[in-house]
XYZ file of C-alpha atoms in Angstrom:
352
model
C 60.640 11.857 -30.522
C 62.855 8.986 -29.426
C 65.540 7.383 -31.591
C 66.329 3.668 -31.830
C 67.883 3.302 -28.389
C 65.741 1.446 -25.879
C 62.626 3.445 -25.003
C 62.520 3.931 -21.235
C 58.977 3.445 -19.973
C 57.399 4.115 -16.601
C 54.198 2.372 -15.476
C 51.753 3.918 -12.991
C 49.535 1.434 -11.156
C 50.277 -1.762 -9.267
C 47.131 -3.652 -10.334
C 46.383 -3.824 -14.068
C 49.532 -1.790 -14.693
C 51.833 -4.338 -13.055
C 49.856 -7.369 -14.271
C 49.272 -6.396 -17.924
C 51.151 -3.235 -18.940
C 54.540 -4.380 -17.643
C 54.568 -7.879 -19.235
C 53.121 -6.566 -22.516
C 55.754 -3.845 -22.867
C 58.419 -6.389 -21.887
C 57.472 -8.349 -25.022
C 58.331 -5.390 -27.290
C 61.836 -5.024 -28.700
C 63.871 -1.989 -27.646
C 61.468 -1.097 -24.822
C 62.586 -1.183 -21.191
C 60.232 -0.734 -18.230
C 62.476 1.132 -15.811
C 60.120 2.291 -13.024
C 56.702 1.738 -11.458
C 54.637 4.098 -9.338
C 52.072 3.068 -6.732
C 50.429 4.458 -3.614
C 50.651 1.531 -1.203
C 54.102 0.884 0.288
C 53.408 -2.796 0.994
C 52.174 -3.442 -2.548
C 55.120 -1.474 -3.921
C 57.621 -3.661 -2.047
C 55.863 -6.821 -3.234
C 55.801 -5.650 -6.855
C 59.464 -4.663 -6.765
C 60.427 -8.087 -5.438
C 58.294 -9.902 -8.024
C 59.081 -7.800 -11.106
C 62.637 -6.736 -10.206
C 61.894 -3.179 -11.325
C 62.268 -0.115 -9.063
C 58.850 0.773 -7.593
C 58.243 4.237 -6.137
C 55.469 5.657 -3.994
C 56.654 9.247 -4.516
C 55.805 10.796 -7.927
C 58.843 13.094 -7.784
C 61.227 10.123 -7.551
C 59.339 8.221 -10.249
C 59.501 11.108 -12.727
C 63.205 11.562 -11.998
C 63.860 8.165 -13.634
C 64.813 9.590 -17.084
C 61.597 8.374 -18.716
C 60.661 8.593 -22.403
C 56.975 7.681 -21.951
C 54.470 6.586 -19.303
C 51.565 4.152 -19.193
C 48.836 4.752 -16.615
C 46.434 2.235 -15.021
C 44.754 3.862 -12.019
C 41.127 4.547 -10.962
C 39.434 7.427 -12.840
C 39.724 9.947 -10.002
C 43.525 9.622 -9.985
C 44.115 9.968 -13.722
C 44.231 13.740 -14.175
C 46.816 14.349 -11.454
C 49.142 11.747 -12.987
C 48.597 13.104 -16.501
C 49.462 16.604 -15.283
C 52.781 15.280 -13.931
C 53.425 13.577 -17.272
C 52.655 16.734 -19.227
C 54.929 18.812 -16.995
C 57.742 16.442 -18.045
C 56.575 16.423 -21.714
C 56.062 12.657 -21.653
C 53.796 10.747 -24.060
C 51.070 8.790 -22.229
C 49.174 5.554 -22.775
C 46.219 5.492 -20.375
C 43.565 3.036 -19.308
C 39.979 4.083 -19.850
C 38.056 6.081 -18.719
C 39.988 9.295 -19.248
C 39.312 10.804 -15.827
C 36.171 11.379 -13.804
C 34.020 13.471 -16.134
C 33.831 15.303 -19.445
C 35.516 18.559 -18.318
C 38.496 16.616 -16.938
C 38.769 14.474 -20.079
C 38.522 17.499 -22.365
C 41.176 19.346 -20.340
C 43.567 16.439 -20.767
C 42.797 16.038 -24.466
C 43.408 19.744 -25.086
C 46.525 19.813 -22.916
C 48.017 16.860 -24.786
C 47.236 18.092 -28.279
C 50.927 18.198 -29.249
C 52.131 14.962 -27.611
C 51.465 11.289 -28.353
C 48.621 9.725 -26.386
C 46.779 6.392 -26.449
C 43.640 5.080 -24.709
C 43.254 1.372 -23.974
C 39.912 0.438 -25.512
C 41.395 -3.007 -25.943
C 38.349 -4.886 -27.280
C 38.957 -2.994 -30.533
C 42.328 -4.766 -30.682
C 40.723 -8.246 -30.747
C 40.809 -10.073 -34.087
C 37.054 -10.730 -33.999
C 36.148 -7.058 -33.557
C 38.781 -6.006 -36.106
C 37.253 -8.427 -38.635
C 33.760 -7.052 -37.944
C 35.006 -3.473 -38.323
C 36.602 -4.325 -41.671
C 33.442 -6.075 -42.897
C 31.228 -3.114 -41.968
C 33.488 -0.554 -43.592
C 33.882 -2.744 -46.700
C 30.055 -2.686 -46.803
C 29.791 -6.478 -46.719
C 26.705 -6.041 -44.513
C 25.330 -3.133 -46.564
C 23.834 -0.151 -44.711
C 23.774 -0.679 -40.949
C 20.257 -0.718 -39.531
C 20.572 -1.882 -35.944
C 23.189 -2.929 -33.372
C 22.187 -4.686 -30.165
C 24.666 -5.194 -27.332
C 24.198 -7.372 -24.253
C 27.009 -7.614 -21.702
C 25.912 -9.149 -18.425
C 27.953 -10.868 -15.736
C 28.550 -10.827 -12.007
C 31.713 -9.022 -10.924
C 33.986 -10.292 -8.187
C 32.970 -7.409 -5.899
C 29.307 -8.358 -6.227
C 29.969 -12.083 -5.764
C 32.075 -11.424 -2.678
C 29.973 -8.567 -1.270
C 33.021 -6.289 -1.260
C 32.752 -2.483 -1.307
C 35.461 -0.737 -3.362
C 35.910 2.206 -5.707
C 34.268 0.065 -8.395
C 30.955 0.100 -6.481
C 31.244 3.678 -5.168
C 29.594 6.433 -7.236
C 31.677 9.125 -5.533
C 34.887 7.380 -6.612
C 33.744 6.997 -10.238
C 32.767 3.357 -9.989
C 29.890 1.687 -11.774
C 29.297 -0.449 -14.826
C 29.331 2.578 -17.144
C 32.995 3.267 -16.440
C 33.938 -0.409 -16.184
C 32.050 -1.840 -19.207
C 30.260 1.083 -20.800
C 33.363 2.969 -21.873
C 34.466 -0.056 -23.932
C 30.992 -0.428 -25.458
C 30.633 3.264 -26.305
C 33.976 3.388 -28.084
C 33.250 0.200 -30.039
C 29.747 1.409 -30.904
C 30.908 4.610 -32.617
C 33.940 2.830 -34.121
C 31.584 0.350 -35.785
C 28.416 2.361 -36.465
C 29.575 5.986 -36.604
C 28.851 9.042 -34.460
C 25.896 9.192 -32.077
C 23.530 12.162 -32.417
C 20.966 11.364 -29.684
C 20.519 8.967 -26.766
C 18.135 7.953 -23.983
C 18.871 5.754 -20.950
C 17.784 4.170 -17.693
C 20.063 3.014 -14.865
C 19.703 0.889 -11.730
C 21.913 0.523 -8.627
C 19.717 -1.512 -6.291
C 21.990 -4.555 -6.057
C 25.081 -2.465 -5.346
C 23.158 -0.407 -2.756
C 22.915 -3.565 -0.638
C 26.721 -3.572 -0.318
C 26.984 -0.037 1.096
C 29.086 0.045 4.280
C 27.250 3.096 5.650
C 24.444 5.513 4.890
C 26.740 8.172 3.405
C 28.096 6.057 0.545
C 26.443 6.327 -2.872
C 26.003 3.103 -4.804
C 27.219 3.214 -8.402
C 25.013 1.895 -11.185
C 25.143 -1.863 -11.850
C 22.651 -2.011 -14.753
C 22.256 0.309 -17.754
C 19.781 0.246 -20.635
C 20.431 2.819 -23.360
C 19.406 3.535 -26.944
C 21.437 5.565 -29.416
C 20.616 7.211 -32.745
C 23.561 7.375 -35.138
C 24.118 10.014 -37.786
C 23.937 7.231 -40.386
C 20.352 6.383 -39.387
C 21.364 3.201 -37.553
C 20.138 2.573 -34.005
C 22.103 0.880 -31.210
C 20.556 -0.525 -28.041
C 22.665 -1.729 -25.125
C 22.019 -3.586 -21.891
C 25.071 -3.868 -19.647
C 25.326 -4.978 -16.043
C 27.820 -6.450 -13.585
C 25.486 -7.728 -10.828
C 23.843 -10.693 -12.570
C 24.328 -13.959 -10.622
C 25.246 -16.928 -12.786
C 25.469 -14.964 -16.038
C 28.456 -14.660 -18.348
C 27.211 -13.147 -21.597
C 28.737 -10.671 -24.041
C 27.019 -10.488 -27.427
C 26.896 -8.003 -30.308
C 24.224 -8.443 -32.998
C 24.779 -6.246 -36.055
C 22.043 -6.049 -38.696
C 22.624 -4.507 -42.108
C 20.667 -4.268 -45.346
C 22.802 -6.977 -46.987
C 23.640 -9.261 -44.073
C 24.008 -9.693 -40.336
C 26.788 -10.540 -37.908
C 27.018 -11.808 -34.351
C 29.995 -11.623 -32.003
C 29.401 -13.804 -28.973
C 31.331 -14.765 -25.851
C 29.682 -16.863 -23.151
C 32.952 -18.020 -21.573
C 34.714 -16.759 -18.477
C 37.641 -15.649 -20.656
C 36.220 -12.170 -21.164
C 38.883 -11.194 -23.711
C 39.674 -14.427 -25.530
C 36.374 -16.285 -25.819
C 34.782 -14.431 -28.759
C 33.520 -15.878 -32.035
C 32.285 -13.797 -34.984
C 29.813 -15.257 -37.494
C 28.472 -13.177 -40.392
C 25.897 -14.227 -42.982
C 24.652 -12.536 -46.157
C 21.005 -11.712 -46.802
C 20.811 -14.824 -49.001
C 22.131 -17.027 -46.201
C 25.679 -17.432 -47.516
C 28.466 -17.417 -44.889
C 30.586 -14.276 -44.953
C 32.798 -14.652 -41.875
C 33.565 -17.194 -39.181
C 36.361 -15.928 -36.948
C 37.279 -17.187 -33.486
C 39.599 -15.265 -31.202
C 42.915 -17.152 -31.120
C 43.643 -18.885 -27.839
C 46.126 -16.896 -25.788
C 49.158 -18.516 -24.235
C 48.601 -17.253 -20.707
C 46.772 -14.047 -19.803
C 44.226 -13.287 -22.553
C 44.507 -9.564 -21.851
C 48.111 -9.411 -23.075
C 47.715 -9.887 -26.883
C 45.202 -7.045 -27.441
C 47.035 -4.673 -25.105
C 50.331 -5.534 -26.827
C 48.870 -4.478 -30.206
C 48.018 -1.039 -28.836
C 51.364 -0.802 -27.019
C 53.191 -1.496 -30.303
C 51.325 1.343 -32.065
C 51.957 3.653 -29.138
C 55.713 2.949 -29.119
C 55.909 3.430 -32.903
C 54.109 6.779 -32.598
C 56.307 7.887 -29.689
C 59.451 7.144 -31.691
C 58.094 9.046 -34.707
C 56.578 11.898 -32.675
C 53.168 11.278 -34.291
C 49.597 10.619 -33.119
C 48.194 7.268 -32.023
C 44.565 6.120 -32.135
C 42.554 5.737 -30.050
C 44.016 8.632 -28.091
C 42.906 11.256 -25.588
C 40.510 12.764 -28.142
C 38.578 9.499 -28.371
C 38.737 9.211 -24.584
C 37.109 12.617 -24.158
C 34.393 11.687 -26.679
C 33.541 8.507 -24.752
C 33.418 10.431 -21.480
C 30.969 12.890 -23.047
C 28.696 9.945 -23.916
C 29.039 8.506 -20.388
C 27.988 11.807 -18.816
C 25.128 12.185 -21.307
C 23.821 8.722 -20.379
C 23.845 9.653 -16.704
C 21.999 12.910 -17.434
C 19.466 11.227 -19.709
C 18.695 8.635 -17.033
C 18.428 11.284 -14.314
C 16.113 13.536 -16.352
C 14.261 10.722 -18.126
C 14.674 12.448 -21.478
C 16.430 12.101 -24.813
C 19.672 14.073 -25.101
C 21.054 15.306 -28.411
C 24.793 14.826 -28.960
C 27.059 16.986 -31.086
C 29.068 15.075 -33.655
C 32.838 14.916 -33.033
C 34.853 17.466 -34.988
C-alpha cells in the first residue's frame, strides 16, 4: 500500500512499454516513471535520450530503483521471469497480455500473486463502445443473448513486409491467437459469460512462407472457433492477421429483444469503432462512436486501466482484469490449440 506521495513506477519493455505505458502513466497525477528495463543496449540508449528516464539492461539495477510498482510489456516467453523478479520485491504488476507462454505458467503467476495487486491489459474492454455494449447486455436491453459473431481480419506489418519475428514464430509464442485472440477471448466471456465447450480449426500456411529455415515453426495466422456459453449463447469467431487488403473488426451480438453491432473498418484499430444497437421492434437503442483521440489512440484506453491499477495499488486492493483473468484466457488459448490439433470439441470448466 502506497500513501499519497508520488508512486514510483518502473516500466519493462522498450516497444509498447516505452511508446504507450510511459506516456499514459505520465498523464496520471502523483505517478512518476523512474526507470525502464530493456534487453538491447542500443535501444536502451535511444530510449533514455528520448524519454529522459534512466533505462537499464540489467534487472538487478532496475529493481534497485526504489520502485512501488511495475508495468510489463514484453513477449510472452519473457513474462514469467520478469514477474518472478517483481514478486521477489513484493511489487504490484500491470502486465500486457498474454500472461506468459501457456496455462501452467499463467496459473503459477496468478497463484503467486494472490496477495498483491495485478492488472492485465485487455484494453479493448476500456473503449467506450465496448463499455456501452457491456452495460446494455447486463442491463438486459438486448434480452437473453443468443449468438455472438466476431470477425477480425487484417494484414499485419510482418506479413506485409515478409519479416520473420517472434510474432510469426510458434516456438516464441507468436501467432494470431496470442496477438488478437487473447483480446477476443476476454471480451467474449466479459460480454456473454463463461465458456463451457469449444471447437476450433487453425491455419498457418501464409506464415509458413516467411520461415527463414526448415527448423522454424510457423505460428497460426487464421483461427476459426465456436464456443458454447453456460448461458446457452453461442459465439463464433474468425480472426486472422495475414489477409491482404483487409481491415475489418466486427462484433455482431444477437439477443431475444434486440441486436447490436460494433464495427471498425478503419486503420485506427483502437479508435475507429462505432456501436449501433436496435430493439426487436426496430427502435434505436444505442449509437456510440469511439471519441477521436488526440494523438496515439492506444493511450486513452490504457490510461483508464492504469488509473484503476494505481488506485488499487495505493489502497492495497485488487484490480480487474488481473492475473486471474489472464490465466483464464490462457486456458482458453491452449484449449483452442488442442481442439484444433485433435479435431474435437473440448469441455471447459467454469471459472471459480
